Short mmCIF file of C-alpha atoms in Angstrom, two decimals:
data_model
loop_
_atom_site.label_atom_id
_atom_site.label_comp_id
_atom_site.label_asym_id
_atom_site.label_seq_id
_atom_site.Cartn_x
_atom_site.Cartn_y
_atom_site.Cartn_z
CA UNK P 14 74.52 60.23 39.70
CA UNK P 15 78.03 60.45 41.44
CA UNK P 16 80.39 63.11 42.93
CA UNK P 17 83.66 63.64 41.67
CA UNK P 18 86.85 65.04 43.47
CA UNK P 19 88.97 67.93 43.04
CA UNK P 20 91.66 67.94 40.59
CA UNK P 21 95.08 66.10 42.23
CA UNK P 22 96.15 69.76 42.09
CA UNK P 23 94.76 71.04 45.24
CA UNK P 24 96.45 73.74 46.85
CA UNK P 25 96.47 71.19 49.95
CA UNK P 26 99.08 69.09 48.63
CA UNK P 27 101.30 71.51 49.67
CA UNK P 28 100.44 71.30 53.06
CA UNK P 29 101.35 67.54 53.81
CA UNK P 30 101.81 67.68 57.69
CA UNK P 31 98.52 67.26 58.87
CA UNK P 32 96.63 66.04 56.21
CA UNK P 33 99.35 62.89 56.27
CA UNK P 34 99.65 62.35 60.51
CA UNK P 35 95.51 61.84 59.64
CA UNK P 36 95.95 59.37 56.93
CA UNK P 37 98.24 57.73 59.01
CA UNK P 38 96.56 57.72 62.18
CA UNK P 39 94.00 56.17 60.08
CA UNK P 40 95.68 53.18 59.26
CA UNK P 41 96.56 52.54 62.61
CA UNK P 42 93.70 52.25 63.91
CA UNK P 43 92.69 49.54 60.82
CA UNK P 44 95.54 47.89 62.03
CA UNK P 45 95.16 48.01 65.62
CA UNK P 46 91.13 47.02 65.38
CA UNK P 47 92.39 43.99 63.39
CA UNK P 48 95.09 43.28 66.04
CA UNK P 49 93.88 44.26 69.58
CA UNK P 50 91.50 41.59 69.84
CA UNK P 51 93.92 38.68 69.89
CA UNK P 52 94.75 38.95 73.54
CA UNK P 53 91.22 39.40 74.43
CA UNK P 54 90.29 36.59 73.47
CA UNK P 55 90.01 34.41 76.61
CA UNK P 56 88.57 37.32 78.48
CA UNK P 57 85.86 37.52 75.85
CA UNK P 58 85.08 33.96 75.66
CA UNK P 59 84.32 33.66 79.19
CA UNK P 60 82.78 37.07 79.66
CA UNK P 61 80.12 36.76 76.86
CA UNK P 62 79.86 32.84 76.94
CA UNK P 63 81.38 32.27 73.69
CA UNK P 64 81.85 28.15 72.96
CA UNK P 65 85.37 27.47 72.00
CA UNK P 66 83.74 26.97 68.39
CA UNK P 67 82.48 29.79 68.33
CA UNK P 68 84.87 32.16 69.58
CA UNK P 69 87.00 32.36 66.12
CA UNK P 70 84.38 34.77 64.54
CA UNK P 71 85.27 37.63 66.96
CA UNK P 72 88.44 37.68 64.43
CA UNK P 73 86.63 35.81 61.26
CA UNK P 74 84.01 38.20 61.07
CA UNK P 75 85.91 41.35 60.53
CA UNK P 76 88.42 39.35 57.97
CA UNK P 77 85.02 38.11 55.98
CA UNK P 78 83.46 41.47 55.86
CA UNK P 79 86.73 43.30 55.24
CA UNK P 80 87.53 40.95 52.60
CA UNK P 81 83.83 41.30 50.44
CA UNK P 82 83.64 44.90 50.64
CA UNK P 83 86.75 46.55 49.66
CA UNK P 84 86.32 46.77 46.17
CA UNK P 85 83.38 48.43 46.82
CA UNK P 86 84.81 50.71 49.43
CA UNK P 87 87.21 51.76 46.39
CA UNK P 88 85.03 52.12 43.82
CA UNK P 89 83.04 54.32 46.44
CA UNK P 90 85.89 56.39 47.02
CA UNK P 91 86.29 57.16 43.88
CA UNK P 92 82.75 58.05 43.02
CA UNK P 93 81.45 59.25 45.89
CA UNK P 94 84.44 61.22 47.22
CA UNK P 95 87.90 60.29 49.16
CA UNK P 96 86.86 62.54 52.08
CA UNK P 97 83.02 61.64 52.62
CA UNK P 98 83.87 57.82 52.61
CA UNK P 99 87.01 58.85 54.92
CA UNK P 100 85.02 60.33 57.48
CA UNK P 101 81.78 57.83 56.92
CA UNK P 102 83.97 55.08 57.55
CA UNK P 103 85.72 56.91 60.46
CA UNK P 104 82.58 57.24 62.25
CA UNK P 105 81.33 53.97 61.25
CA UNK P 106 84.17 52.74 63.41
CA UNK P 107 83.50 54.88 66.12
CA UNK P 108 79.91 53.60 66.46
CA UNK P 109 80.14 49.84 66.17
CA UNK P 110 83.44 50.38 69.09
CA UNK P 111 81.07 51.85 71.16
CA UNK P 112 78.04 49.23 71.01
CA UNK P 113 81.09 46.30 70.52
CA UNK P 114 82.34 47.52 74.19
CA UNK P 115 78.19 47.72 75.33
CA UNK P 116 77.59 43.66 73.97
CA UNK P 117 76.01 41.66 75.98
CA UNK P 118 76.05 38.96 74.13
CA UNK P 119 78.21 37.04 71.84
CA UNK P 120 75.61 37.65 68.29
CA UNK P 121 75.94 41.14 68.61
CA UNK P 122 79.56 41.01 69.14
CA UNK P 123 80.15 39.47 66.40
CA UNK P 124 77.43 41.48 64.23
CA UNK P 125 79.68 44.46 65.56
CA UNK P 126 82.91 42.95 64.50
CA UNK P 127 81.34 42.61 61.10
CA UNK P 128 80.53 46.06 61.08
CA UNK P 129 84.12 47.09 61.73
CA UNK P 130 85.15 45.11 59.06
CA UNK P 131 82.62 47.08 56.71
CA UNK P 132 84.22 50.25 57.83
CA UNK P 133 87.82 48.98 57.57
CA UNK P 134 86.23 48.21 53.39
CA UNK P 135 85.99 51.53 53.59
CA UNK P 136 88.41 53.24 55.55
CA UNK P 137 91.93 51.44 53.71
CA UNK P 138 91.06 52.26 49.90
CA UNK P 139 89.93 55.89 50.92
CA UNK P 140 92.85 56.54 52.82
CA UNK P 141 94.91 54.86 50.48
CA UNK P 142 93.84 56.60 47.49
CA UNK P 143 93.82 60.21 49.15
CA UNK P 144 97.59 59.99 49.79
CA UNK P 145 98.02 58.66 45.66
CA UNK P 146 95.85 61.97 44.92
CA UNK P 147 97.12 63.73 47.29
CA UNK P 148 100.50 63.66 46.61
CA UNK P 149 102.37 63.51 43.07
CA UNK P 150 104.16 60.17 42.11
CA UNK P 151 107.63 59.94 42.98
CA UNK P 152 109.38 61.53 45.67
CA UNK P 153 106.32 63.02 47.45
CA UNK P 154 103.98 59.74 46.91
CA UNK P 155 106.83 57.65 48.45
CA UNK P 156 107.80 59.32 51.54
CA UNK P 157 103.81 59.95 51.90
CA UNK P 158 102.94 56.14 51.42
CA UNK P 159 106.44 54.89 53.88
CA UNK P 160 105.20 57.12 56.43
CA UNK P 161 101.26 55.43 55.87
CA UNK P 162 103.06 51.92 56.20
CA UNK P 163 105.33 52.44 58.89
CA UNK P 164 101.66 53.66 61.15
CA UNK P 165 99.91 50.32 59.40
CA UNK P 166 103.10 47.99 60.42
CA UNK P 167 103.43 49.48 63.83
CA UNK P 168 99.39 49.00 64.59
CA UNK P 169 99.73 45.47 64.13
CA UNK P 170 102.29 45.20 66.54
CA UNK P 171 101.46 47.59 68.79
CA UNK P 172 97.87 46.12 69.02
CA UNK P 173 99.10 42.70 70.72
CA UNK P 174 101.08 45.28 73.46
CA UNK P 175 97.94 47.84 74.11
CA UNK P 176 95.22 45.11 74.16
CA UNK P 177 97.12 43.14 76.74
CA UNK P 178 97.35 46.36 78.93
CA UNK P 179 94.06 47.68 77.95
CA UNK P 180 92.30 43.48 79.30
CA UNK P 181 94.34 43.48 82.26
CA UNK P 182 93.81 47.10 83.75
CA UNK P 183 89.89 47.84 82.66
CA UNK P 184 88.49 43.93 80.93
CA UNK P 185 88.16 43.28 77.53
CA UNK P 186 85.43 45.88 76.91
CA UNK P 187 88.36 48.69 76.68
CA UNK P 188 89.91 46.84 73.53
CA UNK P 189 86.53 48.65 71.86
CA UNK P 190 86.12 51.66 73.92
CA UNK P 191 89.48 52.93 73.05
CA UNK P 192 88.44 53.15 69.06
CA UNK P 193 85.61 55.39 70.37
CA UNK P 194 87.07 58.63 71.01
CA UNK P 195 90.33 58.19 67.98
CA UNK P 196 87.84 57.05 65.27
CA UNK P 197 85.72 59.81 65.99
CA UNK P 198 88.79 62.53 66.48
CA UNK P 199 89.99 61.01 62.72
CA UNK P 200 86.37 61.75 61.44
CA UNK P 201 86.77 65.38 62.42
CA UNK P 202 90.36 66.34 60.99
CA UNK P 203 89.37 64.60 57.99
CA UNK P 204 86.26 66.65 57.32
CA UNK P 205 88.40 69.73 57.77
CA UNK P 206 91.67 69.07 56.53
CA UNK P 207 91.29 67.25 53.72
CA UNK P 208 89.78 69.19 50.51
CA UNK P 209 86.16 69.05 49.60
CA UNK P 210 84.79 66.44 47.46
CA UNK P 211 83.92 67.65 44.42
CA UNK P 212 80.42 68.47 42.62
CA UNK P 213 77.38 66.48 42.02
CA UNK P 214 78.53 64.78 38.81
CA UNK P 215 75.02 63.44 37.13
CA UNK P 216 76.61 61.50 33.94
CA UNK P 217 78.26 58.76 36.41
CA UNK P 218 76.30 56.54 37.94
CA UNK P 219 77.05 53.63 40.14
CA UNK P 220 77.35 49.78 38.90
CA UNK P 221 74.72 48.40 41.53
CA UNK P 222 74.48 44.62 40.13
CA UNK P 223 78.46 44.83 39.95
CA UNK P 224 78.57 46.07 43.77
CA UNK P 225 76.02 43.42 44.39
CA UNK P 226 77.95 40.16 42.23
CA UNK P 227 81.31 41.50 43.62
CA UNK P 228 81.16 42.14 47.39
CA UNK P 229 78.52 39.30 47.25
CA UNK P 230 81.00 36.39 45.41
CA UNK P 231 84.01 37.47 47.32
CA UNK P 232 83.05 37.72 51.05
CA UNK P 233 81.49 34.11 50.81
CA UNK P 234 85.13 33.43 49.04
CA UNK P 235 86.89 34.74 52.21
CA UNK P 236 84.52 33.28 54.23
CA UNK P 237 85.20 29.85 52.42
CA UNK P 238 88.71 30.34 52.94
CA UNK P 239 88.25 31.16 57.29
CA UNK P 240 86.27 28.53 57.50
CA UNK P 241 86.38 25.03 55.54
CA UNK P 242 90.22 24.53 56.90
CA UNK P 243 88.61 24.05 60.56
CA UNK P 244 85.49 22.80 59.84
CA UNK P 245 86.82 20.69 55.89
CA UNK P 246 85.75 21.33 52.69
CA UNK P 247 83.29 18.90 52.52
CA UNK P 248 80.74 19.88 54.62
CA UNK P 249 77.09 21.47 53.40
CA UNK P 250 78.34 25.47 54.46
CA UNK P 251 81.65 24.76 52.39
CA UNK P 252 79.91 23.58 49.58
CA UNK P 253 77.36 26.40 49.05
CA UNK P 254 79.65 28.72 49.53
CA UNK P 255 82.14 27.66 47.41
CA UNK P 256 78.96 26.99 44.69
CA UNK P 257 77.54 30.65 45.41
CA UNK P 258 80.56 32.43 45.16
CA UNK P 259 81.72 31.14 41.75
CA UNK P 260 78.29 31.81 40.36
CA UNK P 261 78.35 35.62 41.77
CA UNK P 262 81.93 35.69 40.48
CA UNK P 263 80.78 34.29 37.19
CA UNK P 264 77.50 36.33 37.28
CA UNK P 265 80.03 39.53 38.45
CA UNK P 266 82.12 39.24 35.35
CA UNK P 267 79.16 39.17 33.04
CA UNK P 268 77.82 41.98 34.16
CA UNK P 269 81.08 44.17 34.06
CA UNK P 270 81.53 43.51 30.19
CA UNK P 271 77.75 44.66 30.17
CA UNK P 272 78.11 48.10 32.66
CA UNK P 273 78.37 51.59 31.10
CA UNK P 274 80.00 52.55 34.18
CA UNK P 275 81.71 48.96 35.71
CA UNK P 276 82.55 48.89 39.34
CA UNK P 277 86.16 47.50 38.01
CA UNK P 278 86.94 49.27 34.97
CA UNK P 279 88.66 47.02 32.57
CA UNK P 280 91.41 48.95 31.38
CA UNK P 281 92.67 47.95 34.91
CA UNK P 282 93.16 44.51 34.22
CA UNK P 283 95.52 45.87 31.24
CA UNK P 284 97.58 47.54 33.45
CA UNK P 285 100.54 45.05 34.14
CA UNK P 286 102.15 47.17 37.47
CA UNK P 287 99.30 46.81 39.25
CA UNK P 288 98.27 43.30 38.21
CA UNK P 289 102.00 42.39 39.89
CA UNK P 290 101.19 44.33 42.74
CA UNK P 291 98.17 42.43 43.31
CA UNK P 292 100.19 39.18 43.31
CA UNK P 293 102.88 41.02 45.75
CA UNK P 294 100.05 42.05 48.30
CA UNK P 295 98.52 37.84 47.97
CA UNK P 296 102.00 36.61 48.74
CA UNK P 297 103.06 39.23 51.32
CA UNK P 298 99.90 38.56 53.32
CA UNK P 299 100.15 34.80 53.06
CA UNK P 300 103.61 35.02 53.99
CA UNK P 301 105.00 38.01 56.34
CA UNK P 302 101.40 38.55 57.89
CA UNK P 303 101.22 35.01 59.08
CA UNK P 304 104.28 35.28 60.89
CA UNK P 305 102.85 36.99 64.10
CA UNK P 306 100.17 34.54 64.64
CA UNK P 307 102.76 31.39 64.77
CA UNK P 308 104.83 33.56 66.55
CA UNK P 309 102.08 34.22 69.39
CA UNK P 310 101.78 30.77 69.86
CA UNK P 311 105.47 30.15 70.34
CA UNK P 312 105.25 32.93 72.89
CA UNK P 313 101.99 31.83 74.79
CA UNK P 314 101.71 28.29 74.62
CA UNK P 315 105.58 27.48 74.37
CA UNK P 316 107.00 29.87 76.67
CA UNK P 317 104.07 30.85 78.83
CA UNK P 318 104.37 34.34 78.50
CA UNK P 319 100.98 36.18 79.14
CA UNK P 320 99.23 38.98 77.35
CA UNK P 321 101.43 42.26 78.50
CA UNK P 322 104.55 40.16 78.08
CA UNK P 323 103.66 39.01 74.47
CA UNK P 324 102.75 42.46 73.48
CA UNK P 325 106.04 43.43 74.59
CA UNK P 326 108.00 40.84 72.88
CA UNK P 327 106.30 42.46 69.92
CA UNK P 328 107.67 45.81 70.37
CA UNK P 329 110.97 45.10 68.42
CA UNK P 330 109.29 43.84 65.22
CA UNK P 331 107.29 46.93 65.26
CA UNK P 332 110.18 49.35 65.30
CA UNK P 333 112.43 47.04 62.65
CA UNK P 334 109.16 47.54 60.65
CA UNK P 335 108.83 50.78 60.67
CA UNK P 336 112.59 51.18 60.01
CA UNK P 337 112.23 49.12 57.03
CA UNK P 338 109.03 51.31 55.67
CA UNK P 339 111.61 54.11 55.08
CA UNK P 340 113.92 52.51 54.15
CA UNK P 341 112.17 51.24 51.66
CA UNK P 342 110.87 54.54 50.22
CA UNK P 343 114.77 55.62 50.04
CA UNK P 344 115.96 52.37 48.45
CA UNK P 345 112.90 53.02 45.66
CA UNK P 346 114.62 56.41 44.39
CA UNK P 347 118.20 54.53 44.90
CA UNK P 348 117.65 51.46 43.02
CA UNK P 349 114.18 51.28 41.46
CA UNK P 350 110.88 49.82 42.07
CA UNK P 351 111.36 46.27 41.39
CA UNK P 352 115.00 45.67 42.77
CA UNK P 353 113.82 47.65 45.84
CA UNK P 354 111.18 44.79 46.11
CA UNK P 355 113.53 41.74 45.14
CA UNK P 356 115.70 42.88 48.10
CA UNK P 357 113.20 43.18 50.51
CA UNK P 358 111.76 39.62 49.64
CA UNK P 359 115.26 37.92 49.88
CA UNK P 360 116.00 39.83 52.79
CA UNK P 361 112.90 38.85 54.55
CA UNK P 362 113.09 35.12 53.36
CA UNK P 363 116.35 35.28 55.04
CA UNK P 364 114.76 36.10 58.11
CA UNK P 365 112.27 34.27 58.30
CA UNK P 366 115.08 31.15 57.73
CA UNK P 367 116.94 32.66 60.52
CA UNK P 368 113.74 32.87 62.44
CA UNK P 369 112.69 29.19 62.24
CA UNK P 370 116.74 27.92 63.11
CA UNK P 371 115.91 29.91 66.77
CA UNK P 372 112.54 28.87 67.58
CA UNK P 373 113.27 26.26 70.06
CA UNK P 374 112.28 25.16 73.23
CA UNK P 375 114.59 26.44 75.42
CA UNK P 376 115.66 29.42 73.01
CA UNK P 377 116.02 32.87 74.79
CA UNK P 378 114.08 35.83 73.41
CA UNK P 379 117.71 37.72 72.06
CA UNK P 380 118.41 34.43 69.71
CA UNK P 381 114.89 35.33 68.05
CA UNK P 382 116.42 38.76 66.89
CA UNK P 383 119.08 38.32 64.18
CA UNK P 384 115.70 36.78 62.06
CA UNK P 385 113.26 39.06 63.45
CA UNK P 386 115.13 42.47 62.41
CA UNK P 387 115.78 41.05 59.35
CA UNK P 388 112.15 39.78 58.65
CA UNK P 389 110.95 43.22 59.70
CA UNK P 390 113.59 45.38 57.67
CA UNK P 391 112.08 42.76 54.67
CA UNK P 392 108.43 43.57 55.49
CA UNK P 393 108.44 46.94 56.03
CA UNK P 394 110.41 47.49 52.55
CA UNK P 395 107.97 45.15 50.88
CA UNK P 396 105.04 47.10 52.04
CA UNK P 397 105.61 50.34 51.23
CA UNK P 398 107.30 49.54 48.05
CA UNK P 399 103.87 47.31 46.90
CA UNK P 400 101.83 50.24 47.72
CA UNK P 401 103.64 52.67 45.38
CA UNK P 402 103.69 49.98 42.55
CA UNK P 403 100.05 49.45 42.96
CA UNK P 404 99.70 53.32 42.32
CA UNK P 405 102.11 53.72 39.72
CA UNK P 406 100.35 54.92 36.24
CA UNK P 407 96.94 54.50 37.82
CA UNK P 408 94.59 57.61 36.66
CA UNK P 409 93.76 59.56 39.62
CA UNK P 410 89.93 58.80 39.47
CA UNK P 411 90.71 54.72 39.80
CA UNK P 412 92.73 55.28 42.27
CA UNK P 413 90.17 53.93 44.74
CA UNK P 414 89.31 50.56 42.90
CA UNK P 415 92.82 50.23 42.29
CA UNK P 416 93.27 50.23 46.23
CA UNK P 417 90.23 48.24 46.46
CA UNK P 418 91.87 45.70 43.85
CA UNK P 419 95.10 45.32 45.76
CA UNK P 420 93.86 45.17 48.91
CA UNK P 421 91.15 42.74 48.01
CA UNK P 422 93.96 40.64 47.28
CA UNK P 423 95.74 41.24 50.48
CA UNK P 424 92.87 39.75 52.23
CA UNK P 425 92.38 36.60 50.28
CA UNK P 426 95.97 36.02 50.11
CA UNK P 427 96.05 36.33 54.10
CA UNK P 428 93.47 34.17 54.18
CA UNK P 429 94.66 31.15 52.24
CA UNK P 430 97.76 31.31 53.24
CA UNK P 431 97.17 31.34 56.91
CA UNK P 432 94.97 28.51 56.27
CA UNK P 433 97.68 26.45 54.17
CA UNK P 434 100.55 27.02 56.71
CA UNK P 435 98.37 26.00 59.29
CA UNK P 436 97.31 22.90 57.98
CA UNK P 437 100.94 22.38 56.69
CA UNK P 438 102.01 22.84 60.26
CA UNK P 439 99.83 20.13 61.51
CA UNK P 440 96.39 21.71 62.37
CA UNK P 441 98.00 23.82 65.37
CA UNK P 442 95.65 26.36 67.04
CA UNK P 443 95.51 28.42 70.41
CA UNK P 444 94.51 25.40 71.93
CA UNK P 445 97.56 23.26 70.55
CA UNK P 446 100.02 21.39 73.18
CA UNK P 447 103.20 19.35 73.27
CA UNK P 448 106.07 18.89 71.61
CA UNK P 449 104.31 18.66 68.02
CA UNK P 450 103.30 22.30 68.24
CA UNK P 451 106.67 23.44 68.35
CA UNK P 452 107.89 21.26 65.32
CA UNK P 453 104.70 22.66 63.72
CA UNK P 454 104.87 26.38 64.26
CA UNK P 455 108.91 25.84 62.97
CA UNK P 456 107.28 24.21 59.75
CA UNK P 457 105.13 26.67 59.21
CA UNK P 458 107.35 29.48 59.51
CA UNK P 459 110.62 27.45 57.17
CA UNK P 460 107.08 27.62 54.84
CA UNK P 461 106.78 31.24 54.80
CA UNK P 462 110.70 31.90 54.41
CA UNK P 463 110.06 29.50 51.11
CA UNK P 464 107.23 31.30 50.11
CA UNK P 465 109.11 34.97 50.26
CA UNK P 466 111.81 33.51 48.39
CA UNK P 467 110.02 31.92 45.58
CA UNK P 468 108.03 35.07 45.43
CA UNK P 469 111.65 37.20 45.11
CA UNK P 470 112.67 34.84 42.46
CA UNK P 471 109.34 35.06 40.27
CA UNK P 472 109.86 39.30 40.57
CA UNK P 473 113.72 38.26 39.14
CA UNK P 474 112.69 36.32 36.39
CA UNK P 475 109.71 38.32 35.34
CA UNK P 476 111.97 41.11 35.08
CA UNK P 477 114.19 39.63 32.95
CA UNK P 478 111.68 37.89 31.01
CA UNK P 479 110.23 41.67 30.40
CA UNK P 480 113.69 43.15 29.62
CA UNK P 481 114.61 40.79 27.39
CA UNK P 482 111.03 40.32 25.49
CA UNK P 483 110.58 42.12 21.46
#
């Protein structure tokens, strides 16, 4: 027994002022929780007695959980309603902040980063599939969606500058305290602007062993992925995990064919715009997304700059990213979906080239920029422009696990390829020294410029491959 929503026709959708600063305040502060903890770091190691080990799953925790649950934070969108699992997830936010800034010790921060990570499961394919339901495809959907990624892009940028303020003005207990009052503010406006889910629909019902197999097989995949690089794949937690998660998988898929009502319906797996979306979102997250944490190290441990200064170095790739998210949604009515993306990938593998040539050890800040604006202009086009492909031609009620299904792969993606690049770059970390970390971090990003480009050139000749097929 389910809800459903209100036809895509609400009278609301007229009204997109409000309704859209909320969605994209919303991903902000996903963006920001995933981001503002970086510079804290330190602070929260020696505060809370974390062992250098152990300190990683203040960030691996909310990637693992974020990464298992988000197909069935979209599924529950869809079923359950956009705004209920908006505002759930909103408060579920605002609660964990508050006991996260409260920990004592380092289990429950880490149980509390976990947490966040459930409500971020929740919080991007609800958001995400209000603005495709909110708004019709085309015109509307794509200025809607630029404006949600420019507020996404910016968070992540924007985190590194406000959690450096935030840990040296009030300690590293702010970097949670300041979710407290927004999370619960975004809880609020969505409850009352957003419209009403819909009634009590008995004949659905929810796939429970699907939910179960799913979230299950893929957060011990993404937690495979954080953690055999450090720790290698041969060790007893690697192996079970790996062993568990192909069984769920396995046991997942079974049970899909078998489910009146399957978490993943598979008339999705038909649909060829959003399987390609789903590849776009792995290789954008293995590639652009990686580029802030080598970047952080060539700041820090290269250059010495501390946490305020780093944040601010930051401040230019947010605003070139955000530039980029519109115009991106421009260049989609210009030129089309797929050329918009083509030219946002080359673009962007140019930068990143660019990028690597400046990184050197005695290379001023203003030599980074040629690469970094046009990196940014890349990534902010590819984002938004992924985002309306992975909508395009979805039914309004899958809208949700359609979300879920991209973003799922957005995770994983980031996962593996942050994990490749840094083991292709030598095994460098936060803790990394001397001159090999330089030649490393230059690797890794020449890697991701690679990786963009291939990726542009495998949208190219799957066009043309398409065009030209019977």
């Amino acid at each position: 027994m389910m809800f459903t929503t209100e036809s895509a026709k609400d009278p609301l959708r007229k009204s997109v002022g409000l309704p859209l600063l909320v969605l994209a305040l919303g991903q902000l502060v996903i963006s920001l929780d995933y981001n503002i903890v970086y510079v804290a770091l330190p602070d929260i190691g020696a505060g809370l007695g974390f062992s250098d080990h152990d300190l990683q799953w203040v960030v691996s925790a909310y990637v693992v959980a974020t990464g298992g649950f988000l197909l069935l934070g979209g599924r529950a969108a869809d079923l359950l309603g956009r705004r209920r699992m908006f505002v759930v997830a909103a408060l579920l936010y605002a609660g964990s902040s508050l006991v996260g800034g409260l920990a004592q010790t380092p289990g429950v921060l880490v149980a509390v980063r976990a947490v966040q990570g459930i409500g971020g499961s929740l919080l991007f394919p609800a958001t995400l599939s209000l603005i495709t339901t909110l708004y019709e495809e085309g015109p509307d959907r794509n200025r809607a969606l630029a404006v949600w990624g420019a507020a996404g892009a910016g968070g992540l940028c924007f985190g590194s500058l406000l959690g450096g303020v935030l840990v040296e003005a009030y300690g590293w207990p702010s970097v949670f305290f300041v979710n407290v009052p927004v999370a619960g503010a975004l809880a609020v406006a969505g409850w009352l602007l957003f419209p009403a889910d819909g009634p009590w629909d008995r004949s659905r019902h929810f796939d429970v062993a699907g939910a179960l197999t799913a979230t299950g097989g893929i957060t011990l995949l993404v937690f495979l992925l954080v953690q055999a690089p450090a720790e290698g794949w041969d060790t007893p937690a690697a192996l079970v995990s790996a062993a568990l998660s192909v069984c769920l998988l396995t046991l997942f898929a079974v049970v899909e064919r078998r489910s009146r009502d399957p978490l993943v319906p598979a008339r999705l797996f038909a649909h060829r715009g959003l399987l390609a979306a789903m590849g776009v979102t792995a290789l954008f997250s293995a590639t652009f997304s990686s580029v802030p944490y080598f970047l952080t190290l060539y700041f820090q441990t290269v250059h010495g700059y501390r946490a305020v200064a780093t944040g601010l170095a930051f401040l230019v790739p947010a605003v070139v990213v955000a530039v980029g998210t519109q115009a991106g949604e421009r260049a989609v009515s210009a030129f089309g979906m797929r050329r918009m993306l083509v030219g946002g990938m080359t673009l962007g593998a140019a930068g990143a080239a660019a990028l690597g040539v400046a990184l050197t050890s005695d290379g001023s800040y203003p030599s980074l920029l040629p690469g970094i604006v046009l990196l940014g202009l890349g990534q902010g086009a590819a984002w938004t422009g992924m985002w309306i492909a992975a909508s395009a031609g979805v039914a309004p009620g899958d809208q949700g696990v359609a979300s879920g299904m991209a973003s799922t792969t957005l995770q994983v993606g980031g996962a593996v390829g942050l994990a490749v690049l840094v083991a292709l770059a030598g095994g460098v970390g936060q803790n990394a020294s001397g001159p090999g970390l330089l030649d490393g971090i230059r690797t890794a990003v020449f890697a991701i410029a690679g990786g963009i480009g291939c990726g542009a050139l495998a949208l190219l000749a799957l066009h043309r491959a398409t065009s030209t097929s019977p």
